[in-house]
mmCIF file of C-alpha atoms in Angstrom:
data_model
loop_
_atom_site.group_PDB
_atom_site.id
_atom_site.type_symbol
_atom_site.label_atom_id
_atom_site.label_comp_id
_atom_site.label_asym_id
_atom_site.label_seq_id
_atom_site.Cartn_x
_atom_site.Cartn_y
_atom_site.Cartn_z
ATOM 1 C CA MET A 1 -57.425 7.410 -63.528
ATOM 2 C CA ILE A 2 -55.755 3.928 -61.835
ATOM 3 C CA LYS A 3 -52.697 5.112 -63.496
ATOM 4 C CA ASN A 4 -52.272 8.222 -61.663
ATOM 5 C CA ILE A 5 -53.033 6.928 -58.553
ATOM 6 C CA LEU A 6 -50.535 4.282 -58.835
ATOM 7 C CA ARG A 7 -48.031 7.378 -59.420
ATOM 8 C CA ILE A 8 -49.048 9.025 -56.455
ATOM 9 C CA PHE A 9 -48.555 5.908 -54.479
ATOM 10 C CA LEU A 10 -44.350 5.630 -55.858
ATOM 11 C CA ILE A 11 -44.637 9.148 -54.755
ATOM 12 C CA ILE A 12 -45.669 8.850 -51.306
ATOM 13 C CA ILE A 13 -43.982 5.628 -50.092
ATOM 14 C CA PRO A 14 -41.160 6.607 -50.282
ATOM 15 C CA LEU A 15 -41.926 9.304 -48.088
ATOM 16 C CA PHE A 16 -43.312 7.458 -45.625
ATOM 17 C CA ALA A 17 -40.362 5.316 -45.824
ATOM 18 C CA GLN A 18 -37.752 8.722 -45.219
ATOM 19 C CA ILE A 19 -40.780 10.000 -41.771
ATOM 20 C CA ASN A 20 -39.931 7.022 -41.271
ATOM 21 C CA GLU A 21 -36.357 6.753 -40.412
ATOM 22 C CA ASP A 22 -36.421 10.408 -39.506
ATOM 23 C CA LEU A 23 -38.664 8.763 -36.434
ATOM 24 C CA GLN A 24 -36.486 5.920 -35.911
ATOM 25 C CA ILE A 25 -33.446 8.387 -35.830
ATOM 26 C CA PHE A 26 -35.440 10.781 -33.396
ATOM 27 C CA LEU A 27 -36.559 7.967 -30.982
ATOM 28 C CA GLY A 28 -32.860 7.238 -30.407
ATOM 29 C CA ALA A 29 -31.626 10.029 -30.552
ATOM 30 C CA ASP A 30 -34.294 10.421 -27.608
ATOM 31 C CA ALA A 31 -33.573 7.108 -25.936
ATOM 32 C CA LEU A 32 -29.658 7.918 -25.301
ATOM 33 C CA SER A 33 -30.082 11.579 -24.149
ATOM 34 C CA ASN A 34 -31.823 9.156 -21.383
ATOM 35 C CA ALA A 35 -29.152 6.521 -21.234
ATOM 36 C CA GLU A 36 -31.327 3.787 -22.206
ATOM 37 C CA PHE A 37 -29.050 2.245 -24.072
ATOM 38 C CA LYS A 38 -30.339 -1.284 -24.970
ATOM 39 C CA LYS A 39 -33.130 0.668 -26.445
ATOM 40 C CA ALA A 40 -30.975 3.169 -27.903
ATOM 41 C CA ARG A 41 -29.059 0.607 -30.061
ATOM 42 C CA GLY A 42 -32.013 -1.668 -31.029
ATOM 43 C CA ILE A 43 -32.638 1.446 -33.096
ATOM 44 C CA TYR A 44 -29.396 1.752 -34.713
ATOM 45 C CA ALA A 45 -29.343 -1.065 -35.402
ATOM 46 C CA ASP A 46 -32.427 -1.992 -37.468
ATOM 47 C CA LEU A 47 -31.443 1.414 -38.904
ATOM 48 C CA TYR A 48 -28.038 0.712 -39.929
ATOM 49 C CA GLU A 49 -29.505 -3.038 -41.030
ATOM 50 C CA LYS A 50 -32.008 -2.013 -43.656
ATOM 51 C CA THR A 51 -29.923 1.664 -45.057
ATOM 52 C CA LYS A 52 -26.277 0.071 -44.118
ATOM 53 C CA ASN A 53 -26.070 3.946 -43.821
ATOM 54 C CA ILE A 54 -22.463 4.137 -41.810
ATOM 55 C CA TYR A 55 -23.777 7.047 -39.859
ATOM 56 C CA TYR A 56 -25.368 4.273 -37.867
ATOM 57 C CA ALA A 57 -22.363 2.113 -37.474
ATOM 58 C CA ARG A 58 -20.752 5.224 -36.218
ATOM 59 C CA GLU A 59 -24.090 5.816 -33.837
ATOM 60 C CA LEU A 60 -23.433 2.384 -32.903
ATOM 61 C CA ALA A 61 -19.958 2.921 -31.892
ATOM 62 C CA ILE A 62 -20.780 5.357 -29.659
ATOM 63 C CA ILE A 63 -23.541 3.014 -27.708
ATOM 64 C CA ASP A 64 -21.521 -0.161 -26.885
ATOM 65 C CA ALA A 65 -18.317 2.626 -25.788
ATOM 66 C CA GLY A 66 -21.355 4.257 -23.322
ATOM 67 C CA SER A 67 -22.565 0.715 -22.435
ATOM 68 C CA GLY A 68 -19.521 -0.827 -21.731
ATOM 69 C CA ASP A 69 -19.471 -3.413 -24.690
ATOM 70 C CA LEU A 70 -15.936 -2.010 -25.947
ATOM 71 C CA GLY A 71 -15.537 -4.969 -28.208
ATOM 72 C CA SER A 72 -17.820 -4.328 -30.441
ATOM 73 C CA ALA A 73 -17.665 -0.181 -30.299
ATOM 74 C CA LEU A 74 -14.553 -1.031 -31.669
ATOM 75 C CA GLN A 75 -16.052 -3.261 -34.352
ATOM 76 C CA PHE A 76 -17.982 0.120 -35.508
ATOM 77 C CA ALA A 77 -15.616 2.679 -35.020
ATOM 78 C CA LEU A 78 -13.478 0.883 -37.291
ATOM 79 C CA LEU A 79 -15.776 -0.060 -39.645
ATOM 80 C CA TYR A 80 -16.714 4.129 -40.121
ATOM 81 C CA GLN A 81 -13.524 5.356 -40.286
ATOM 82 C CA ASN A 82 -12.450 2.278 -42.652
ATOM 83 C CA THR A 83 -15.604 2.669 -44.914
ATOM 84 C CA THR A 84 -14.990 7.527 -44.206
ATOM 85 C CA LYS A 85 -11.222 7.581 -44.076
ATOM 86 C CA ASP A 86 -12.181 10.085 -41.813
ATOM 87 C CA THR A 87 -9.744 9.258 -39.721
ATOM 88 C CA LYS A 88 -10.160 12.298 -37.308
ATOM 89 C CA ASP A 89 -13.129 11.657 -36.302
ATOM 90 C CA LEU A 90 -13.508 12.055 -32.593
ATOM 91 C CA PRO A 91 -15.261 9.788 -30.926
ATOM 92 C CA THR A 92 -14.968 7.462 -32.767
ATOM 93 C CA SER A 93 -10.250 7.921 -33.012
ATOM 94 C CA LYS A 94 -11.313 7.929 -28.956
ATOM 95 C CA ILE A 95 -12.702 4.609 -28.832
ATOM 96 C CA ILE A 96 -10.027 3.417 -30.952
ATOM 97 C CA ALA A 97 -7.518 4.753 -28.519
ATOM 98 C CA ASP A 98 -9.041 3.651 -25.713
ATOM 99 C CA SER A 99 -8.941 0.067 -27.224
ATOM 100 C CA TYR A 100 -4.415 0.873 -27.641
ATOM 101 C CA ILE A 101 -4.461 1.214 -23.926
ATOM 102 C CA LYS A 102 -6.268 -1.781 -23.476
ATOM 103 C CA LYS A 103 -3.947 -4.089 -25.260
ATOM 104 C CA GLY A 104 -1.038 -1.860 -24.072
ATOM 105 C CA GLU A 105 -0.041 -0.635 -27.413
ATOM 106 C CA ILE A 106 1.007 2.558 -25.454
ATOM 107 C CA GLN A 107 3.008 4.417 -28.876
ATOM 108 C CA LYS A 108 -0.651 3.775 -31.188
ATOM 109 C CA ALA A 109 -2.509 5.762 -28.599
ATOM 110 C CA ILE A 110 -0.435 8.422 -28.038
ATOM 111 C CA ILE A 111 -0.180 9.592 -31.322
ATOM 112 C CA LEU A 112 -3.838 9.120 -31.772
ATOM 113 C CA LEU A 113 -4.567 10.664 -28.862
ATOM 114 C CA GLU A 114 -2.350 13.742 -29.912
ATOM 115 C CA SER A 115 -4.500 14.065 -33.271
ATOM 116 C CA ILE A 116 -7.059 14.313 -30.331
ATOM 117 C CA ILE A 117 -5.664 16.632 -28.750
ATOM 118 C CA GLN A 118 -5.226 19.130 -31.624
ATOM 119 C CA GLN A 119 -8.863 18.741 -32.457
ATOM 120 C CA GLU A 120 -10.454 19.412 -29.083
ATOM 121 C CA GLU A 121 -9.056 20.548 -25.513
ATOM 122 C CA SER A 122 -9.921 18.633 -22.737
ATOM 123 C CA PRO A 123 -9.278 17.864 -18.815
ATOM 124 C CA MET A 124 -9.675 14.319 -19.423
ATOM 125 C CA LEU A 125 -7.380 13.643 -22.605
ATOM 126 C CA ASP A 126 -4.610 16.208 -21.157
ATOM 127 C CA ASN A 127 -4.903 12.995 -18.029
ATOM 128 C CA ILE A 128 -4.583 10.283 -20.098
ATOM 129 C CA LEU A 129 -2.259 11.303 -21.882
ATOM 130 C CA GLY A 130 -0.258 13.054 -19.542
ATOM 131 C CA THR A 131 0.255 9.599 -17.611
ATOM 132 C CA LEU A 132 0.968 8.230 -21.431
ATOM 133 C CA TYR A 133 3.728 9.562 -21.529
ATOM 134 C CA LEU A 134 4.285 8.920 -17.934
ATOM 135 C CA ASN A 135 4.100 5.577 -18.661
ATOM 136 C CA GLN A 136 6.467 5.917 -21.033
ATOM 137 C CA LYS A 137 9.410 7.611 -19.196
ATOM 138 C CA GLN A 138 8.932 11.143 -21.322
ATOM 139 C CA LEU A 139 8.776 13.210 -17.966
ATOM 140 C CA HIS A 140 8.525 16.930 -19.777
ATOM 141 C CA LYS A 141 5.901 16.533 -21.504
ATOM 142 C CA ALA A 142 3.687 14.414 -19.045
ATOM 143 C CA LEU A 143 4.955 17.081 -16.398
ATOM 144 C CA VAL A 144 3.078 19.368 -19.075
ATOM 145 C CA LEU A 145 -0.186 17.874 -19.088
ATOM 146 C CA LEU A 146 -1.197 16.760 -15.878
ATOM 147 C CA GLU A 147 -0.094 20.122 -14.494
ATOM 148 C CA LYS A 148 -2.528 21.616 -16.516
ATOM 149 C CA TYR A 149 -5.615 18.503 -15.471
ATOM 150 C CA TYR A 150 -4.492 19.343 -11.886
ATOM 151 C CA GLU A 151 -4.742 22.683 -12.163
ATOM 152 C CA PHE A 152 -7.738 22.232 -13.304
ATOM 153 C CA SER A 153 -9.449 19.023 -11.679
ATOM 154 C CA ASN A 154 -6.997 19.612 -8.255
ATOM 155 C CA ASP A 155 -7.316 15.831 -8.577
ATOM 156 C CA GLU A 156 -5.122 13.632 -5.685
ATOM 157 C CA GLU A 157 -4.249 11.050 -8.276
ATOM 158 C CA ALA A 158 -2.482 13.405 -10.871
ATOM 159 C CA LEU A 159 -0.732 14.909 -7.735
ATOM 160 C CA LYS A 160 0.900 11.620 -7.241
ATOM 161 C CA LYS A 161 1.925 11.015 -11.068
ATOM 162 C CA ILE A 162 3.332 15.134 -10.178
ATOM 163 C CA LEU A 163 4.794 13.812 -7.582
ATOM 164 C CA ALA A 164 6.785 10.523 -9.729
ATOM 165 C CA ILE A 165 7.365 12.751 -12.478
ATOM 166 C CA HIS A 166 10.405 15.402 -9.407
ATOM 167 C CA PHE A 167 11.217 11.371 -7.508
ATOM 168 C CA THR A 168 12.427 10.504 -10.599
ATOM 169 C CA ARG A 169 14.016 13.549 -11.448
ATOM 170 C CA ASN A 170 15.472 13.650 -8.017
ATOM 171 C CA GLU A 171 14.050 17.155 -7.564
ATOM 172 C CA ASN A 172 13.496 16.057 -3.780
ATOM 173 C CA HIS A 173 13.052 19.542 -2.998
ATOM 174 C CA ARG A 174 9.521 20.546 -5.461
ATOM 175 C CA VAL A 175 7.905 17.230 -3.871
ATOM 176 C CA VAL A 176 8.024 19.058 -0.255
ATOM 177 C CA GLU A 177 6.688 22.156 -1.634
ATOM 178 C CA ARG A 178 3.677 20.638 -3.886
ATOM 179 C CA LEU A 179 3.226 18.426 -0.855
ATOM 180 C CA GLN A 180 2.969 21.964 1.117
ATOM 181 C CA LYS A 181 1.122 23.668 -1.036
ATOM 182 C CA PHE A 182 -1.321 21.016 -1.376
ATOM 183 C CA PHE A 183 -1.825 20.937 2.726
ATOM 184 C CA GLU A 184 -2.098 24.600 2.245
ATOM 185 C CA ASN A 185 -6.150 24.927 0.890
ATOM 186 C CA ASN A 186 -6.685 20.516 1.116
ATOM 187 C CA TRP A 187 -6.649 18.063 2.596
ATOM 188 C CA CYS A 188 -5.863 14.105 1.708
ATOM 189 C CA SER A 189 -7.085 10.885 1.571
ATOM 190 C CA ASP A 190 -6.290 7.786 4.208
ATOM 191 C CA GLU A 191 -3.417 6.721 1.821
ATOM 192 C CA PHE A 192 -2.218 10.060 0.660
ATOM 193 C CA CYS A 193 -1.821 11.296 4.139
ATOM 194 C CA SER A 194 -0.277 8.290 5.178
ATOM 195 C CA LYS A 195 1.957 8.281 1.897
ATOM 196 C CA SER A 196 2.318 12.396 2.686
ATOM 197 C CA ILE A 197 4.055 11.812 6.287
ATOM 198 C CA GLU A 198 6.221 9.024 5.107
ATOM 199 C CA ILE A 199 8.106 11.975 2.246
ATOM 200 C CA PHE A 200 8.122 14.251 4.778
ATOM 201 C CA LYS A 201 10.140 11.634 6.766
ATOM 202 C CA GLN A 202 12.461 10.397 3.955
ATOM 203 C CA PHE A 203 13.678 14.293 3.418
ATOM 204 C CA ASP A 204 13.608 14.295 6.927
ATOM 205 C CA LYS A 205 11.175 17.105 7.167
ATOM 206 C CA ASN A 206 9.140 15.904 10.123
ATOM 207 C CA ASP A 207 8.934 19.363 11.539
ATOM 208 C CA ILE A 208 6.569 20.323 8.564
ATOM 209 C CA ALA A 209 4.445 17.160 8.867
ATOM 210 C CA ASN A 210 3.940 17.693 12.728
ATOM 211 C CA LYS A 211 2.951 21.326 11.679
ATOM 212 C CA ILE A 212 0.248 20.068 9.067
ATOM 213 C CA PHE A 213 -1.171 17.250 11.200
ATOM 214 C CA LYS A 214 -0.709 18.768 14.133
ATOM 215 C CA LYS A 215 -2.796 22.038 12.944
ATOM 216 C CA HIS A 216 -5.477 20.003 12.084
ATOM 217 C CA TYR A 217 -5.994 17.448 14.524
ATOM 218 C CA GLU A 218 -5.926 20.331 16.920
ATOM 219 C CA GLU A 219 -9.275 21.664 14.256
ATOM 220 C CA ASN A 220 -10.813 18.724 14.347
ATOM 221 C CA PRO A 221 -9.798 16.157 17.180
ATOM 222 C CA ASN A 222 -10.943 12.345 16.182
ATOM 223 C CA ILE A 223 -9.674 9.497 16.714
ATOM 224 C CA LYS A 224 -9.015 9.504 12.327
ATOM 225 C CA ASN A 225 -6.588 13.083 12.851
ATOM 226 C CA ALA A 226 -4.949 11.437 15.580
ATOM 227 C CA LYS A 227 -3.638 8.505 14.500
ATOM 228 C CA TYR A 228 -2.413 10.988 11.453
ATOM 229 C CA TYR A 229 -0.577 13.026 13.719
ATOM 230 C CA LEU A 230 0.485 9.805 15.880
ATOM 231 C CA GLN A 231 2.652 9.037 13.043
ATOM 232 C CA VAL A 232 4.078 12.322 12.647
ATOM 233 C CA LEU A 233 4.478 11.821 16.393
ATOM 234 C CA MET A 234 6.371 8.919 16.164
ATOM 235 C CA ASN A 235 8.278 9.183 13.153
ATOM 236 C CA GLN A 236 10.126 12.027 15.207
ATOM 237 C CA GLU A 237 10.504 9.466 18.805
ATOM 238 C CA LYS A 238 8.342 12.345 20.299
ATOM 239 C CA PHE A 239 6.767 8.894 22.117
ATOM 240 C CA ASP A 240 5.495 10.672 25.259
ATOM 241 C CA LYS A 241 3.321 12.897 23.814
ATOM 242 C CA ALA A 242 2.460 10.248 21.548
ATOM 243 C CA GLU A 243 1.360 8.324 24.086
ATOM 244 C CA GLU A 244 -1.292 10.948 25.776
ATOM 245 C CA ILE A 245 -2.851 11.209 22.555
ATOM 246 C CA VAL A 246 -2.938 6.981 22.357
ATOM 247 C CA ARG A 247 -5.005 7.491 26.022
ATOM 248 C CA LEU A 248 -7.353 9.537 24.586
ATOM 249 C CA TYR A 249 -9.171 7.492 22.051
ATOM 250 C CA PRO A 250 -9.483 4.136 21.422
ATOM 251 C CA PHE A 251 -6.598 2.841 19.157
ATOM 252 C CA ASP A 252 -6.283 -0.954 19.457
ATOM 253 C CA ASP A 253 -4.116 -1.800 22.603
ATOM 254 C CA VAL A 254 -0.514 -2.875 20.589
ATOM 255 C CA LEU A 255 0.113 0.681 19.467
ATOM 256 C CA LEU A 256 -0.180 1.537 23.437
ATOM 257 C CA LEU A 257 2.255 -1.626 23.962
ATOM 258 C CA ASP A 258 4.821 -0.286 21.111
ATOM 259 C CA LEU A 259 4.763 2.999 21.923
ATOM 260 C CA PHE A 260 6.022 1.896 25.723
ATOM 261 C CA VAL A 261 8.403 -0.009 24.564
ATOM 262 C CA ALA A 262 9.426 2.711 22.901
ATOM 263 C CA GLN A 263 10.062 4.535 26.160
ATOM 264 C CA ASN A 264 11.806 1.774 27.916
ATOM 265 C CA LYS A 265 9.104 1.033 30.130
ATOM 266 C CA PHE A 266 8.814 -1.832 30.795
ATOM 267 C CA LYS A 267 6.974 -2.298 33.683
ATOM 268 C CA GLU A 268 3.869 -0.857 31.863
ATOM 269 C CA ALA A 269 4.705 -2.945 28.437
ATOM 270 C CA SER A 270 4.696 -5.676 30.174
ATOM 271 C CA GLU A 271 1.548 -5.095 31.850
ATOM 272 C CA GLN A 272 0.086 -4.551 29.277
ATOM 273 C CA ALA A 273 0.831 -6.850 26.643
ATOM 274 C CA ARG A 274 -0.564 -9.442 29.657
ATOM 275 C CA LYS A 275 -3.835 -6.840 29.049
ATOM 276 C CA ILE A 276 -3.760 -8.499 25.418
ATOM 277 C CA TYR A 277 -2.938 -11.941 26.297
ATOM 278 C CA GLU A 278 -5.994 -12.165 28.319
ATOM 279 C CA GLN A 279 -8.615 -10.433 25.977
ATOM 280 C CA LYS A 280 -7.077 -12.654 22.643
ATOM 281 C CA ASN A 281 -5.690 -15.357 23.820
ATOM 282 C CA GLU A 282 -2.789 -14.909 21.545
ATOM 283 C CA ALA A 283 0.807 -16.671 23.621
ATOM 284 C CA LYS A 284 2.834 -14.524 21.919
ATOM 285 C CA PHE A 285 1.458 -11.359 23.871
ATOM 286 C CA LEU A 286 2.400 -13.853 26.924
ATOM 287 C CA ALA A 287 6.443 -14.058 25.989
ATOM 288 C CA TRP A 288 6.465 -11.367 25.605
ATOM 289 C CA SER A 289 4.555 -10.593 28.772
ATOM 290 C CA ALA A 290 7.259 -12.437 30.490
ATOM 291 C CA ILE A 291 10.067 -10.525 28.415
ATOM 292 C CA TYR A 292 8.913 -7.157 29.275
ATOM 293 C CA TYR A 293 9.048 -8.598 33.035
ATOM 294 C CA TYR A 294 12.205 -9.403 32.621
ATOM 295 C CA GLN A 295 13.128 -6.199 31.387
ATOM 296 C CA HIS A 296 12.200 -4.216 33.571
ATOM 297 C CA HIS A 297 13.976 -5.884 36.837
ATOM 298 C CA ALA A 298 17.369 -5.102 36.119
ATOM 299 C CA ASN A 299 19.687 -7.240 39.331
ATOM 300 C CA ILE A 300 15.859 -10.056 39.505
ATOM 301 C CA ASN A 301 15.816 -12.239 42.024
ATOM 302 C CA LYS A 302 15.253 -16.439 41.865
ATOM 303 C CA GLU A 303 11.310 -15.976 42.309
ATOM 304 C CA ASP A 304 10.545 -13.298 39.604
ATOM 305 C CA LEU A 305 13.200 -15.211 37.809
ATOM 306 C CA GLN A 306 11.323 -18.693 37.306
ATOM 307 C CA LYS A 307 8.259 -16.575 36.977
ATOM 308 C CA VAL A 308 9.342 -14.902 33.847
ATOM 309 C CA ILE A 309 10.829 -18.867 33.057
ATOM 310 C CA ASN A 310 7.281 -19.925 33.617
ATOM 311 C CA ASP A 311 5.722 -18.086 31.467
ATOM 312 C CA LEU A 312 7.863 -18.402 28.457
ATOM 313 C CA ASN A 313 7.389 -22.082 28.735
ATOM 314 C CA GLN A 314 3.740 -22.221 28.713
ATOM 315 C CA ALA A 315 3.550 -19.263 25.868
ATOM 316 C CA ILE A 316 5.949 -21.311 24.049
ATOM 317 C CA GLU A 317 3.610 -24.441 24.407
ATOM 318 C CA TYR A 318 0.973 -22.828 23.739
ATOM 319 C CA ARG A 319 2.384 -20.917 20.356
ATOM 320 C CA LYS A 320 2.897 -24.102 18.802
ATOM 321 C CA VAL A 321 -0.839 -25.599 19.632
ATOM 322 C CA GLN A 322 -1.888 -22.636 17.575
ATOM 323 C CA ARG A 323 0.541 -23.571 15.250
ATOM 324 C CA GLU A 324 -1.150 -26.674 14.601
ATOM 325 C CA VAL A 325 -4.722 -25.464 14.960
ATOM 326 C CA ASN A 326 -3.422 -22.789 12.124
ATOM 327 C CA LYS A 327 -1.794 -24.596 9.939
ATOM 328 C CA GLU A 328 1.120 -22.229 10.143
ATOM 329 C CA ASN A 329 4.944 -22.252 10.516
ATOM 330 C CA ALA A 330 7.610 -20.753 13.282
ATOM 331 C CA ASN A 331 8.614 -17.470 12.117
ATOM 332 C CA ASN A 332 10.706 -15.762 13.649
ATOM 333 C CA GLU A 333 8.779 -14.018 16.711
ATOM 334 C CA ASP A 334 8.978 -17.608 17.114
ATOM 335 C CA ALA A 335 12.547 -17.701 16.807
ATOM 336 C CA TYR A 336 12.902 -14.834 18.997
ATOM 337 C CA PHE A 337 11.283 -16.466 21.725
ATOM 338 C CA TYR A 338 13.304 -19.646 21.828
ATOM 339 C CA ASN A 339 15.679 -17.657 21.773
ATOM 340 C CA PHE A 340 15.342 -15.687 24.946
ATOM 341 C CA LEU A 341 14.103 -18.226 26.992
ATOM 342 C CA GLY A 342 16.841 -21.400 25.812
ATOM 343 C CA TYR A 343 19.969 -18.015 26.597
ATOM 344 C CA MET A 344 18.559 -17.580 30.408
ATOM 345 C CA LEU A 345 18.772 -21.311 31.161
ATOM 346 C CA VAL A 346 22.468 -21.421 29.883
ATOM 347 C CA GLU A 347 22.911 -18.145 31.529
ATOM 348 C CA TYR A 348 21.734 -18.551 34.622
ATOM 349 C CA ASN A 349 23.001 -22.233 34.913
ATOM 350 C CA LEU A 350 19.479 -23.908 35.250
ATOM 351 C CA ASP A 351 18.701 -26.363 32.059
ATOM 352 C CA ILE A 352 21.654 -25.608 30.413
ATOM 353 C CA MET A 353 21.633 -28.922 28.029
ATOM 354 C CA ARG A 354 17.814 -28.152 27.460
ATOM 355 C CA GLY A 355 18.324 -23.881 26.758
ATOM 356 C CA ILE A 356 20.677 -24.894 23.906
ATOM 357 C CA GLU A 357 17.888 -27.557 22.312
ATOM 358 C CA LEU A 358 15.905 -24.493 22.140
ATOM 359 C CA ILE A 359 18.685 -22.228 20.786
ATOM 360 C CA LYS A 360 18.498 -24.925 17.975
ATOM 361 C CA ASN A 361 15.532 -24.716 17.865
ATOM 362 C CA ALA A 362 16.084 -20.600 17.109
ATOM 363 C CA LEU A 363 18.366 -21.274 14.192
ATOM 364 C CA GLU A 364 16.113 -23.466 12.469
ATOM 365 C CA ILE A 365 13.830 -20.710 11.604
ATOM 366 C CA ALA A 366 16.442 -17.627 10.983
ATOM 367 C CA PRO A 367 20.432 -20.049 11.161
ATOM 368 C CA ASN A 368 22.333 -16.472 10.041
ATOM 369 C CA ALA A 369 20.826 -15.192 13.327
ATOM 370 C CA ILE A 370 24.972 -13.518 15.025
ATOM 371 C CA ALA A 371 22.476 -13.849 18.821
ATOM 372 C CA TYR A 372 21.276 -16.916 17.893
ATOM 373 C CA ILE A 373 24.665 -18.364 17.100
ATOM 374 C CA ASP A 374 26.643 -15.922 19.724
ATOM 375 C CA SER A 375 23.416 -18.340 22.377
ATOM 376 C CA LEU A 376 23.880 -21.854 20.949
ATOM 377 C CA ALA A 377 28.470 -20.559 21.503
ATOM 378 C CA TRP A 378 27.594 -19.894 24.825
ATOM 379 C CA GLY A 379 25.704 -22.583 25.666
ATOM 380 C CA TYR A 380 28.912 -24.929 24.756
ATOM 381 C CA TYR A 381 30.783 -22.858 26.898
ATOM 382 C CA LYS A 382 29.093 -23.344 29.646
ATOM 383 C CA LEU A 383 29.646 -27.228 29.451
ATOM 384 C CA GLY A 384 32.790 -27.163 29.194
ATOM 385 C CA ASP A 385 32.666 -27.566 25.073
ATOM 386 C CA CYS A 386 35.486 -25.521 24.000
ATOM 387 C CA SER A 387 36.073 -26.755 20.541
ATOM 388 C CA GLN A 388 32.120 -26.343 19.615
ATOM 389 C CA ALA A 389 31.873 -22.739 21.240
ATOM 390 C CA GLN A 390 35.237 -21.731 19.409
ATOM 391 C CA ASN A 391 33.837 -23.287 16.171
ATOM 392 C CA THR A 392 30.010 -21.739 16.339
ATOM 393 C CA PHE A 393 31.707 -17.639 17.299
ATOM 394 C CA SER A 394 33.869 -18.551 14.251
ATOM 395 C CA ASN A 395 30.208 -18.465 12.601
ATOM 396 C CA ILE A 396 30.574 -14.572 13.182
ATOM 397 C CA PRO A 397 31.675 -11.924 10.632
ATOM 398 C CA ARG A 398 34.397 -10.296 13.820
ATOM 399 C CA GLU A 399 33.618 -6.907 12.074
ATOM 400 C CA GLN A 400 30.178 -7.602 13.984
ATOM 401 C CA VAL A 401 32.060 -8.576 17.067
ATOM 402 C CA GLY A 402 33.431 -5.362 17.473
ATOM 403 C CA GLN A 403 30.905 -3.645 17.254
ATOM 404 C CA ASP A 404 28.843 -5.609 20.075
ATOM 405 C CA LYS A 405 30.164 -5.413 23.774
ATOM 406 C CA GLU A 406 28.128 -8.222 24.766
ATOM 407 C CA LEU A 407 29.566 -10.031 21.493
ATOM 408 C CA LYS A 408 33.275 -9.272 22.238
ATOM 409 C CA LYS A 409 33.134 -10.512 25.673
ATOM 410 C CA HIS A 410 31.993 -13.888 24.779
ATOM 411 C CA PHE A 411 34.649 -14.263 22.609
ATOM 412 C CA GLU A 412 37.263 -12.934 24.843
ATOM 413 C CA LEU A 413 36.017 -15.758 27.143
ATOM 414 C CA ILE A 414 35.538 -18.156 24.747
ATOM 415 C CA LYS A 415 38.563 -17.463 22.824
ATOM 416 C CA LYS A 416 40.494 -18.886 26.411
ATOM 417 C CA CYS A 417 38.479 -21.408 26.678
ATOM 418 C CA TYR A 418 41.138 -24.591 26.964
ATOM 419 C CA ARG A 419 39.062 -27.731 28.710
#
């Protein structure tokens, strides 16, 4: 009797073990389907530890990849493939390919993905392998797969890669054609809108850009679409129309200032620059206001000239303070202000020595600026120091002199200076 009972137990115990393992598999699969990766991992790790069944190593690789633990995923994926010799298993092969990509072993990744793609039709794999081909400059292969993926996804990033291939092949007409086709049924992200406008400009297709972005703006008149339309108008130098658009929306005041300057509306530019200065207390706008005020007056009187000089002096001093507070070095804009004021002091014989010092300050910042070298030479000429004037002017390339009316005038006068 006892022997029969023991025999029954010996039969039942393995059955219970199998039932328990099946239950754990069911619970693990259920946890995975609910994206409970931590719970699923615990179940499959326990199963693998107890049974050493390599199938559970495969599941652990998939779970770790899904939860972002790519290092552990790779270990289990390699363990599975090395043990089973099943190098065509898709989930573990994808994990291994991903590790190759992250380590920069692109050729290994390509070989593995080429094998995977033979077994599984996947738009995502088309995109990944196409991108790797592009990275390796295998342009024809890249284009085939990226075109296939783009047809499926209409993905903007894929289109960027396709355009890059056409750029590399100097197929500029194809770049323009692809962009036109894209805009027939799609709209762009902020970055891609701006990039597309620049591409149209680069290939002298601003008229196409105008048609696209004007239509979209008129159908959806808001500040975002106005920004793109403005970009096109400015590329076409249609500054008057751009000014109309800017006045309709709360764009940055500097944009309107730039448009005034582009149209040589120096009176409005001076007023706008002063308005910005009063709002932001940035000294450079006071300087620009003075400069535009000067440019507005063809024949400036003594009183207005003194006003310009006072504002520039004040702006330069304020800039020094602001640079110290912000721990900034003087920049090219500062050099321009130094030279502008210095040249005025020289040209109108107001304070030639101080003018020369200011011009030297400009040259410390931009030592190769031809306009500043000319100003310094002109300062020495005004002082009557012919030798210094001629030596300084000799630093300007002769071919540059012939291209500029003011330089040519100064050259002729300085050349004849023998005082």
